[in-house]
């Protein structure tokens, strides 16, 4: 699974078929599903799978919140 590194990458990836997983350390559901995402990616190779911890890139978090 790729890691999202910039707003520019987000803009490019959202143009195609992409599954975004925005996580947070405090999120129980995120911790539950994170280990299963590589399996989903392998079973359903229809696009890109990208993960990002919300606190690591504030700019992307703010951008997503304002969509």
CSV table of C-alpha atoms in Angstrom, one decimal, residues 3-57:
chain,number,residue,atom,x,y,z
A,3,UNK,CA,1.7,6.3,1.5
A,4,UNK,CA,0.2,9.6,0.6
A,5,UNK,CA,2.9,12.3,0.7
A,6,UNK,CA,1.5,15.5,-0.6
A,7,UNK,CA,-1.6,17.5,-1.7
A,8,UNK,CA,-0.3,17.2,-5.2
A,9,UNK,CA,-0.2,13.4,-5.0
A,10,UNK,CA,-3.8,13.5,-3.5
A,11,UNK,CA,-5.0,15.6,-6.4
A,12,UNK,CA,-3.5,13.3,-9.0
A,13,UNK,CA,-4.7,10.1,-7.3
A,14,UNK,CA,-8.3,11.2,-6.8
A,15,UNK,CA,-8.6,11.5,-10.6
A,16,UNK,CA,-8.5,7.7,-10.9
A,17,UNK,CA,-9.9,4.8,-9.0
A,18,UNK,CA,-8.3,5.1,-5.6
A,19,UNK,CA,-9.1,3.9,-2.1
A,20,UNK,CA,-7.9,6.4,0.5
A,21,UNK,CA,-7.4,5.2,4.1
A,22,UNK,CA,-7.0,8.2,6.4
A,23,UNK,CA,-6.0,6.9,9.8
A,24,UNK,CA,-5.4,8.2,13.3
A,25,UNK,CA,-3.7,6.6,16.3
A,26,UNK,CA,-6.7,7.1,18.5
A,27,UNK,CA,-9.1,5.5,15.9
A,28,UNK,CA,-10.1,2.0,16.9
A,29,UNK,CA,-11.7,1.2,13.5
A,30,UNK,CA,-8.5,2.4,11.7
A,31,UNK,CA,-6.4,0.1,13.8
A,32,UNK,CA,-8.8,-2.8,13.1
A,33,UNK,CA,-8.9,-2.4,9.3
A,34,UNK,CA,-5.3,-1.3,8.6
A,35,UNK,CA,-3.8,-4.9,8.7
A,36,UNK,CA,-6.6,-6.1,6.3
A,37,UNK,CA,-6.0,-3.4,3.6
A,38,UNK,CA,-3.2,-5.2,1.9
A,39,UNK,CA,-5.4,-8.3,1.5
A,40,UNK,CA,-8.2,-6.1,0.1
A,41,UNK,CA,-5.7,-4.5,-2.3
A,42,UNK,CA,-4.6,-8.0,-3.5
A,43,UNK,CA,-8.1,-9.3,-3.9
A,44,UNK,CA,-9.5,-6.2,-5.6
A,45,UNK,CA,-6.8,-4.7,-7.8
A,46,UNK,CA,-9.1,-2.1,-9.5
A,47,UNK,CA,-7.1,0.9,-8.6
A,48,UNK,CA,-4.6,2.4,-6.2
A,49,UNK,CA,-4.8,1.9,-2.4
A,50,UNK,CA,-3.3,4.8,-0.4
A,51,UNK,CA,-2.9,5.3,3.3
A,52,UNK,CA,-2.1,8.3,5.4
A,53,UNK,CA,-2.1,9.2,9.1
A,54,UNK,CA,-4.1,12.4,9.4
A,55,UNK,CA,-1.7,14.0,11.8
A,56,UNK,CA,1.4,13.7,9.6
A,57,UNK,CA,0.3,16.0,6.9
